[in-house]
mmCIF file of C-alpha atoms in Angstrom:
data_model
loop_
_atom_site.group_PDB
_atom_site.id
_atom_site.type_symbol
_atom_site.label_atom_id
_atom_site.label_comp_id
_atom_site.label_asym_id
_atom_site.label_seq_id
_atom_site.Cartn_x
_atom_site.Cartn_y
_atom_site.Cartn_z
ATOM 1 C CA UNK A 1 89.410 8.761 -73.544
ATOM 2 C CA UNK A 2 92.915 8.723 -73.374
ATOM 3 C CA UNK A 3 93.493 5.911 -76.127
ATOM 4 C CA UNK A 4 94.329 2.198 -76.630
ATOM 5 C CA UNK A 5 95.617 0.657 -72.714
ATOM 6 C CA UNK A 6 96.916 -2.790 -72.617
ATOM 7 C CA UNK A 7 97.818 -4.958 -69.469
ATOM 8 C CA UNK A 8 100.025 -6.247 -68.141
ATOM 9 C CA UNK A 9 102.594 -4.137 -70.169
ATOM 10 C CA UNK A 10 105.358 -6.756 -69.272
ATOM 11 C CA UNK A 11 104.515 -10.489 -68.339
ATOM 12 C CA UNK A 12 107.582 -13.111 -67.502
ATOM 13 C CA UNK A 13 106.204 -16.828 -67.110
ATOM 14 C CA UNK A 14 107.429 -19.908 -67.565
ATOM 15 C CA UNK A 15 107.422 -22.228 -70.218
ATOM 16 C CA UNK A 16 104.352 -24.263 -70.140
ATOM 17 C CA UNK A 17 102.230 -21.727 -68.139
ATOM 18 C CA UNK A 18 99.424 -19.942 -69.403
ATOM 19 C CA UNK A 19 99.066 -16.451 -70.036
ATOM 20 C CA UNK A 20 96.482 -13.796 -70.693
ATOM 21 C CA UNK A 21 96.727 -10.342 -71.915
ATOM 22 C CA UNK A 22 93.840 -7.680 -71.847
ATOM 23 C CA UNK A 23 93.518 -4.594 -74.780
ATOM 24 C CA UNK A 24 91.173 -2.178 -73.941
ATOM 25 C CA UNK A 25 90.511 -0.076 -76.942
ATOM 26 C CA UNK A 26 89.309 3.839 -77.399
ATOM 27 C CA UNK A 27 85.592 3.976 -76.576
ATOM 28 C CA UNK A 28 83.759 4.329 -79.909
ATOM 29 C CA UNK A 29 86.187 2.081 -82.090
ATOM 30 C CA UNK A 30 84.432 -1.264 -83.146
ATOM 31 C CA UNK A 31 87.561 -2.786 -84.521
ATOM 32 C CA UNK A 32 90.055 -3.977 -82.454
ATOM 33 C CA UNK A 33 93.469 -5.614 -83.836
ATOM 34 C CA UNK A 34 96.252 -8.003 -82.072
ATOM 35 C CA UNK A 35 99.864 -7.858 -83.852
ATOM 36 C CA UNK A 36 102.709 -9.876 -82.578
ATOM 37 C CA UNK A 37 106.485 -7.774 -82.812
ATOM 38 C CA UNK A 38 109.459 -9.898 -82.369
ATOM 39 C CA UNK A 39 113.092 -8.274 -81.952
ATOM 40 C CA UNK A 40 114.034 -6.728 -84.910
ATOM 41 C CA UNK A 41 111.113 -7.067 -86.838
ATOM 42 C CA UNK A 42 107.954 -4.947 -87.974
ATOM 43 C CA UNK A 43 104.368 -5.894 -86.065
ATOM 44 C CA UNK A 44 102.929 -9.398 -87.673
ATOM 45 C CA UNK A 45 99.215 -8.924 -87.629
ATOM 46 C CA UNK A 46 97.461 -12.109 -85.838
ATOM 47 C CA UNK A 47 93.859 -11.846 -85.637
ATOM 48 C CA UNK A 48 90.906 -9.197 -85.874
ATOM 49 C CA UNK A 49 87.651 -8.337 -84.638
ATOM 50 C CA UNK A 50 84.652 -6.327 -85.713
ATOM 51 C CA UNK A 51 82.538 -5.655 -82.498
ATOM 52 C CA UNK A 52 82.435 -9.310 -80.746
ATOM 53 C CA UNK A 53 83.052 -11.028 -83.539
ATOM 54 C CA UNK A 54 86.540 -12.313 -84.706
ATOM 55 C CA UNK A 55 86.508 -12.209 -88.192
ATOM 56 C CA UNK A 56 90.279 -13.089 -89.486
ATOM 57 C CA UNK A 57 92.990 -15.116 -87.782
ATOM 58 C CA UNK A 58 96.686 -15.298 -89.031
ATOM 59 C CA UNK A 59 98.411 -18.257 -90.031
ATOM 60 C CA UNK A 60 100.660 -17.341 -87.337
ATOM 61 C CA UNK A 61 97.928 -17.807 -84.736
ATOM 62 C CA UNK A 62 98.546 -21.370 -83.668
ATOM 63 C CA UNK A 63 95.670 -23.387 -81.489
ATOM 64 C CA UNK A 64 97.385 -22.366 -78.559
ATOM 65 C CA UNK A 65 96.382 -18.815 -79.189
ATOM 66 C CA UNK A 66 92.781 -17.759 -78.620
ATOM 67 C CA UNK A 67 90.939 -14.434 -78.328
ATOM 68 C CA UNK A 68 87.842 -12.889 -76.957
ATOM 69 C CA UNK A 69 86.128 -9.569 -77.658
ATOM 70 C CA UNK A 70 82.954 -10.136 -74.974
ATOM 71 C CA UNK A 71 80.597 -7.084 -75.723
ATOM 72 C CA UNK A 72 82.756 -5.387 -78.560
ATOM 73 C CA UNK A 73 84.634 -3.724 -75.898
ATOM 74 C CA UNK A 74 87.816 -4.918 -74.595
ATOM 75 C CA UNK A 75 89.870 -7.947 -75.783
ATOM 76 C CA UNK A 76 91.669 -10.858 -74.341
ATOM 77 C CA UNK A 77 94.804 -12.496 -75.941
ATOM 78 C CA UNK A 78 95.554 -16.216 -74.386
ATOM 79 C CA UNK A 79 98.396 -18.032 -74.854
ATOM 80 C CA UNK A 80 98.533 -21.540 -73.622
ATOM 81 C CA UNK A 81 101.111 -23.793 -73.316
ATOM 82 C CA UNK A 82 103.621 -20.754 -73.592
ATOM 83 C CA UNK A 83 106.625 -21.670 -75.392
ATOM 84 C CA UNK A 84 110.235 -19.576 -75.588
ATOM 85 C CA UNK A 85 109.119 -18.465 -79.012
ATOM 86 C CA UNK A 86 106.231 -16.834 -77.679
ATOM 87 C CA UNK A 87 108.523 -14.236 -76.510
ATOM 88 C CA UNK A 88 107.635 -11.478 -78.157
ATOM 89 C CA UNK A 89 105.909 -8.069 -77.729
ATOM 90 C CA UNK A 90 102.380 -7.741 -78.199
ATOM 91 C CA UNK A 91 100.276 -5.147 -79.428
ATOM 92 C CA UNK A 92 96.945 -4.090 -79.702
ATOM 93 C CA UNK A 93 95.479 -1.378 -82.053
ATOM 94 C CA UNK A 94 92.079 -0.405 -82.557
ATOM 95 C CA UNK A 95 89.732 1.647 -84.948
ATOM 96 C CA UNK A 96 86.703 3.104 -86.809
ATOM 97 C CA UNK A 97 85.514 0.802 -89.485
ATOM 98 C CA UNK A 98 86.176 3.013 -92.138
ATOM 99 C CA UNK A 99 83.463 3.753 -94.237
ATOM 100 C CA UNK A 100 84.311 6.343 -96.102
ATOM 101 C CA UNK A 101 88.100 5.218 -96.754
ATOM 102 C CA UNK A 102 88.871 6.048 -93.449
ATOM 103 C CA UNK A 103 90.489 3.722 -90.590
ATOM 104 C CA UNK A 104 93.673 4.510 -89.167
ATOM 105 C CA UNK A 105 95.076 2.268 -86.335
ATOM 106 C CA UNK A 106 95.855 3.288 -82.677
ATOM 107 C CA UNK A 107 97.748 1.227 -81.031
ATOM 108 C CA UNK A 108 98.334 0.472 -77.562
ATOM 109 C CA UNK A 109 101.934 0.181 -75.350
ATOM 110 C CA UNK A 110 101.886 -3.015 -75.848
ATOM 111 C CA UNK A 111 102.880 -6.344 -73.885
ATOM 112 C CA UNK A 112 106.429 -7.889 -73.378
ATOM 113 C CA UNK A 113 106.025 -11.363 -72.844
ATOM 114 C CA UNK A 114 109.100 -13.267 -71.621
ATOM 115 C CA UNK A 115 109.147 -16.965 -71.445
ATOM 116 C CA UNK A 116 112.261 -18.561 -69.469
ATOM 117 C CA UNK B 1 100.343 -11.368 -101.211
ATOM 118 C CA UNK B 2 101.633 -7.976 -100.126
ATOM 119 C CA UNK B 3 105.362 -7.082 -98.855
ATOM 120 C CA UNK B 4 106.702 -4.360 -97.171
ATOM 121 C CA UNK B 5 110.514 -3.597 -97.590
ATOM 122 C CA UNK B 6 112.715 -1.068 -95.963
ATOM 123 C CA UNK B 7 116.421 -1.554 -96.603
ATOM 124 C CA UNK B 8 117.758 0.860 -94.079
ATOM 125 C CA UNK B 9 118.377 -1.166 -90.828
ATOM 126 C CA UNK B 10 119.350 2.640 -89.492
ATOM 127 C CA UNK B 11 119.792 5.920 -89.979
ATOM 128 C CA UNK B 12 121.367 8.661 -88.527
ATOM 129 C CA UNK B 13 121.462 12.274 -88.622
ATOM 130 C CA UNK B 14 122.446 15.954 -87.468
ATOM 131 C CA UNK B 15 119.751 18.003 -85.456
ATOM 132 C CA UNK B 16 118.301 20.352 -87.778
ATOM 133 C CA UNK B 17 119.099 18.609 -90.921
ATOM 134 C CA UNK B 18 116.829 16.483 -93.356
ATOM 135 C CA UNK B 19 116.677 13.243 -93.672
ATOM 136 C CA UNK B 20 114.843 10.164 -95.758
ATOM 137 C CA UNK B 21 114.088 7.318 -94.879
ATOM 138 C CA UNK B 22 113.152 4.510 -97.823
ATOM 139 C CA UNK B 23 110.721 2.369 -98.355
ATOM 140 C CA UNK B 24 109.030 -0.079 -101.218
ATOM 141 C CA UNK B 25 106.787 -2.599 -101.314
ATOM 142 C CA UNK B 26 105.245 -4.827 -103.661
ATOM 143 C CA UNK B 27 101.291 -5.532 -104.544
ATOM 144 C CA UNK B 28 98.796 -6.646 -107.585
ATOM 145 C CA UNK B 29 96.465 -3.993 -106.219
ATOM 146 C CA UNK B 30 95.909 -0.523 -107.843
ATOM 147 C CA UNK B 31 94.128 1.056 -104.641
ATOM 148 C CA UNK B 32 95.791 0.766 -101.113
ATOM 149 C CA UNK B 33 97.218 3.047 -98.299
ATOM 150 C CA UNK B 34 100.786 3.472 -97.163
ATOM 151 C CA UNK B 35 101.525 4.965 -93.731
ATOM 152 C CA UNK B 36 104.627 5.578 -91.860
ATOM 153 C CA UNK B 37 104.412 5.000 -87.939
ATOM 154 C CA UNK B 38 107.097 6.195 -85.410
ATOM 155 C CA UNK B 39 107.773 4.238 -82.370
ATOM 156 C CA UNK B 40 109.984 5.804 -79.716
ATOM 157 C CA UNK B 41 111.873 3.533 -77.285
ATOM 158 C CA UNK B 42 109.414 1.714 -74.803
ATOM 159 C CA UNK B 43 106.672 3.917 -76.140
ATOM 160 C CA UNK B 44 103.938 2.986 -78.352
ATOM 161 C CA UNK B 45 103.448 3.549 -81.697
ATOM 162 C CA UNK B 46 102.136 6.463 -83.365
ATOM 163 C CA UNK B 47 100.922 7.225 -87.180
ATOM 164 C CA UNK B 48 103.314 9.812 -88.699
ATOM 165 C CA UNK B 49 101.421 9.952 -91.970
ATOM 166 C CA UNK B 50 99.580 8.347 -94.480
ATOM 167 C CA UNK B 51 99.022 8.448 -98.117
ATOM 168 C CA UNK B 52 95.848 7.450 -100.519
ATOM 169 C CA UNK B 53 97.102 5.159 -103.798
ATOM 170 C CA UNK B 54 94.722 7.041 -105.820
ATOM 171 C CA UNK B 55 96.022 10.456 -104.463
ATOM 172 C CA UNK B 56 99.110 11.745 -106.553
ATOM 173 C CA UNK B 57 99.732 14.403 -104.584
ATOM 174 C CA UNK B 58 102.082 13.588 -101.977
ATOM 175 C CA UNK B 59 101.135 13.962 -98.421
ATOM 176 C CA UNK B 60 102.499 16.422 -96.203
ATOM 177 C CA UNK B 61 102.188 16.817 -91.859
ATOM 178 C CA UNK B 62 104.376 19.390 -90.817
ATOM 179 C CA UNK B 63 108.192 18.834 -90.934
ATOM 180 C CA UNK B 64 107.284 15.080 -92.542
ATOM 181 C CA UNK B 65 106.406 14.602 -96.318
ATOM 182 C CA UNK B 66 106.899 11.443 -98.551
ATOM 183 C CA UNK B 67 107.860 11.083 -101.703
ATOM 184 C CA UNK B 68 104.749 8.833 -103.100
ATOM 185 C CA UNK B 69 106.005 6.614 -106.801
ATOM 186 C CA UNK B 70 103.032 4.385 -107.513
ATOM 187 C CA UNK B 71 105.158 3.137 -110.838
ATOM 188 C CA UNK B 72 107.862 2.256 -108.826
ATOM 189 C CA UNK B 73 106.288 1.310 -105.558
ATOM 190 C CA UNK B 74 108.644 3.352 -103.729
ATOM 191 C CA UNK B 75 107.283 5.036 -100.666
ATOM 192 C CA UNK B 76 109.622 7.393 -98.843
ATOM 193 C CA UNK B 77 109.715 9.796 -95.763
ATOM 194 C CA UNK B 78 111.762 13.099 -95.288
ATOM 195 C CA UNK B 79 112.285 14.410 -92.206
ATOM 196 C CA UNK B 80 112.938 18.031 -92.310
ATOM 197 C CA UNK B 81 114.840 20.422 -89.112
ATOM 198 C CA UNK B 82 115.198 16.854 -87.549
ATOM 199 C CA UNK B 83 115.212 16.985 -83.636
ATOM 200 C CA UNK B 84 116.403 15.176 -80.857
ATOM 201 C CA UNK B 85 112.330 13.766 -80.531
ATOM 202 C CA UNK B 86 112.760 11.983 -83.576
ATOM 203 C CA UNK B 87 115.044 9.367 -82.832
ATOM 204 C CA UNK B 88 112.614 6.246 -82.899
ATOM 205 C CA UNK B 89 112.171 3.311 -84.996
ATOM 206 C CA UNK B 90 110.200 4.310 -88.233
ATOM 207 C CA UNK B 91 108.268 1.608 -89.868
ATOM 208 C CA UNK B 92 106.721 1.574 -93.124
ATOM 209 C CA UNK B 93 103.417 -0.076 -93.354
ATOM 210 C CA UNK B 94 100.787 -0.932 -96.380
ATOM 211 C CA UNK B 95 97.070 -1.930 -96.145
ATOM 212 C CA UNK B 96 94.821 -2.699 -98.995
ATOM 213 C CA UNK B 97 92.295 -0.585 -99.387
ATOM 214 C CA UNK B 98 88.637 -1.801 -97.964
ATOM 215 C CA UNK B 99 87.263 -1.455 -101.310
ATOM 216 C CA UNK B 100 88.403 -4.825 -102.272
ATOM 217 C CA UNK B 101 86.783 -7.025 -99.527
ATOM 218 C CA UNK B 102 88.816 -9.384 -99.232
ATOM 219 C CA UNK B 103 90.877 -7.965 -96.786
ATOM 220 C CA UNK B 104 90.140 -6.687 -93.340
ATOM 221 C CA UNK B 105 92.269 -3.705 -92.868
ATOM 222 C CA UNK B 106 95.635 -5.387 -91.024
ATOM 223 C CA UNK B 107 98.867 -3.338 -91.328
ATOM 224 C CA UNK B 108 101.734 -5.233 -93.300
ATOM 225 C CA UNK B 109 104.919 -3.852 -91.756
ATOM 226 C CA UNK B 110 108.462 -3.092 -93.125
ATOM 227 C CA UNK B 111 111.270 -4.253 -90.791
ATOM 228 C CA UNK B 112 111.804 -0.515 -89.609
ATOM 229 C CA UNK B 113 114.581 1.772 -89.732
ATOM 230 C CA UNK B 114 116.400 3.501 -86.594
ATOM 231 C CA UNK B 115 116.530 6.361 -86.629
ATOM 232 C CA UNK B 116 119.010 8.305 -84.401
ATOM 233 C CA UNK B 117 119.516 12.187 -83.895
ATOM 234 C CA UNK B 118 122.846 13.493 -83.349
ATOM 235 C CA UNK B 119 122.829 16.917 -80.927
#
């Protein structure tokens, strides 16, 4: 396994399209995270999931956001209705659920969105 | 709620000198992690190292240690022999410890600091 992938790694649409962004994590982890970086800034966490199911979604995750984790294996991030402030690179990490205080994150490339 | 805060926009320094980089952060809790994570230009991020809240010792991986103040919530990293590889953005990141439940393991991020290596 040679760790977290994401795809596309950059994405330029226009405003109003829809977009979709995959995150396919290392084999064995069941936990799979989406963070949001903007310029400047540290990694804002969005939402979670543990296996299939999503179990914690950011404030910052607006209704136009949604995400899928079919089979606890890889992810999908949509964005519809893509706005200029979705610009922004996103990231996807993934790991153990740590059970004995364990539970570091891996994280992935990442993908540049760019919305003209 | 948690904050991460590291007051060094960036950083620079000679090859194969030291260098720290700062970080604190505010919480109510009394058992969490703290990690610093290096990301290099266009290339993804990595985990430098981490440290236990209930550990006092402070944690060491090769040229990187931290100096670990619970009291003070103060969290930094030192660089040792610095090299050119280490010019990257260093973040500074918290997550409460699973013991409490309530949260679900995300990373709260500092800003970062840039680092840059002079040859």
């Amino acid at each position: 396994d040679t760790g977290v992938s994401q795809d596309p790694r950059h994405k330029i649409t226009k405003r109003g399209q829809n977009v979709t962004f995959r995150c396919d994590p290392i084999s064995e982890h069941n936990r799979l995270y989406w963070y949001r970086q903007t310029l400047g800034q540290g990694p804002e966490f969005l939402t979670y999931f543990q296996n299939e199911a999503q179990l914690e979604k950011s404030r910052l995750l607006s209704d136009r956001f949604s995400a899928e984790r079919p089979k606890g294996s890889f992810s999908t991030l949509e964005i519809q209705r893509t706005e200029q402030g979705d610009s922004a690179m996103y990231l996807c990490a993934s790991s153990l659920a740590p059970r004995d205080r364990g539970g570091e994150q891996y994280f992935g490339p990442g993908t540049r969105l760019t919305v003209t | 709620a948690q904050t991460v805060t590291q007051s060094q926009p960036e950083m620079s320094v000679q090859e194969a000198e030291t260098v720290t980089l700062s970080c604190t952060y505010d919480t109510s809790e009394s058992d969490y992690y703290l990690f610093w994570y290096k990301q290099p230009p266009s290339r993804q991020m990595i985990l430098v190292i981490r440290q236990e809240a209930y550990k006092q010792q402070n944690a060491t991986e090769n040229r990187f240690s931290v100096n670990f103040q619970k009291a003070a919530k103060s969290f930094s990293l030192k660089i040792s022999d610095s090299q050119l590889g280490d010019a990257a953005m260093y973040f500074c990141a918290y997550r409460s410890s699973m013991n409490y439940g309530g949260s679900q393991g995300n990373l709260i991020f500092g800003k970062g600091t840039k680092l840059s290596v002079k040859p």
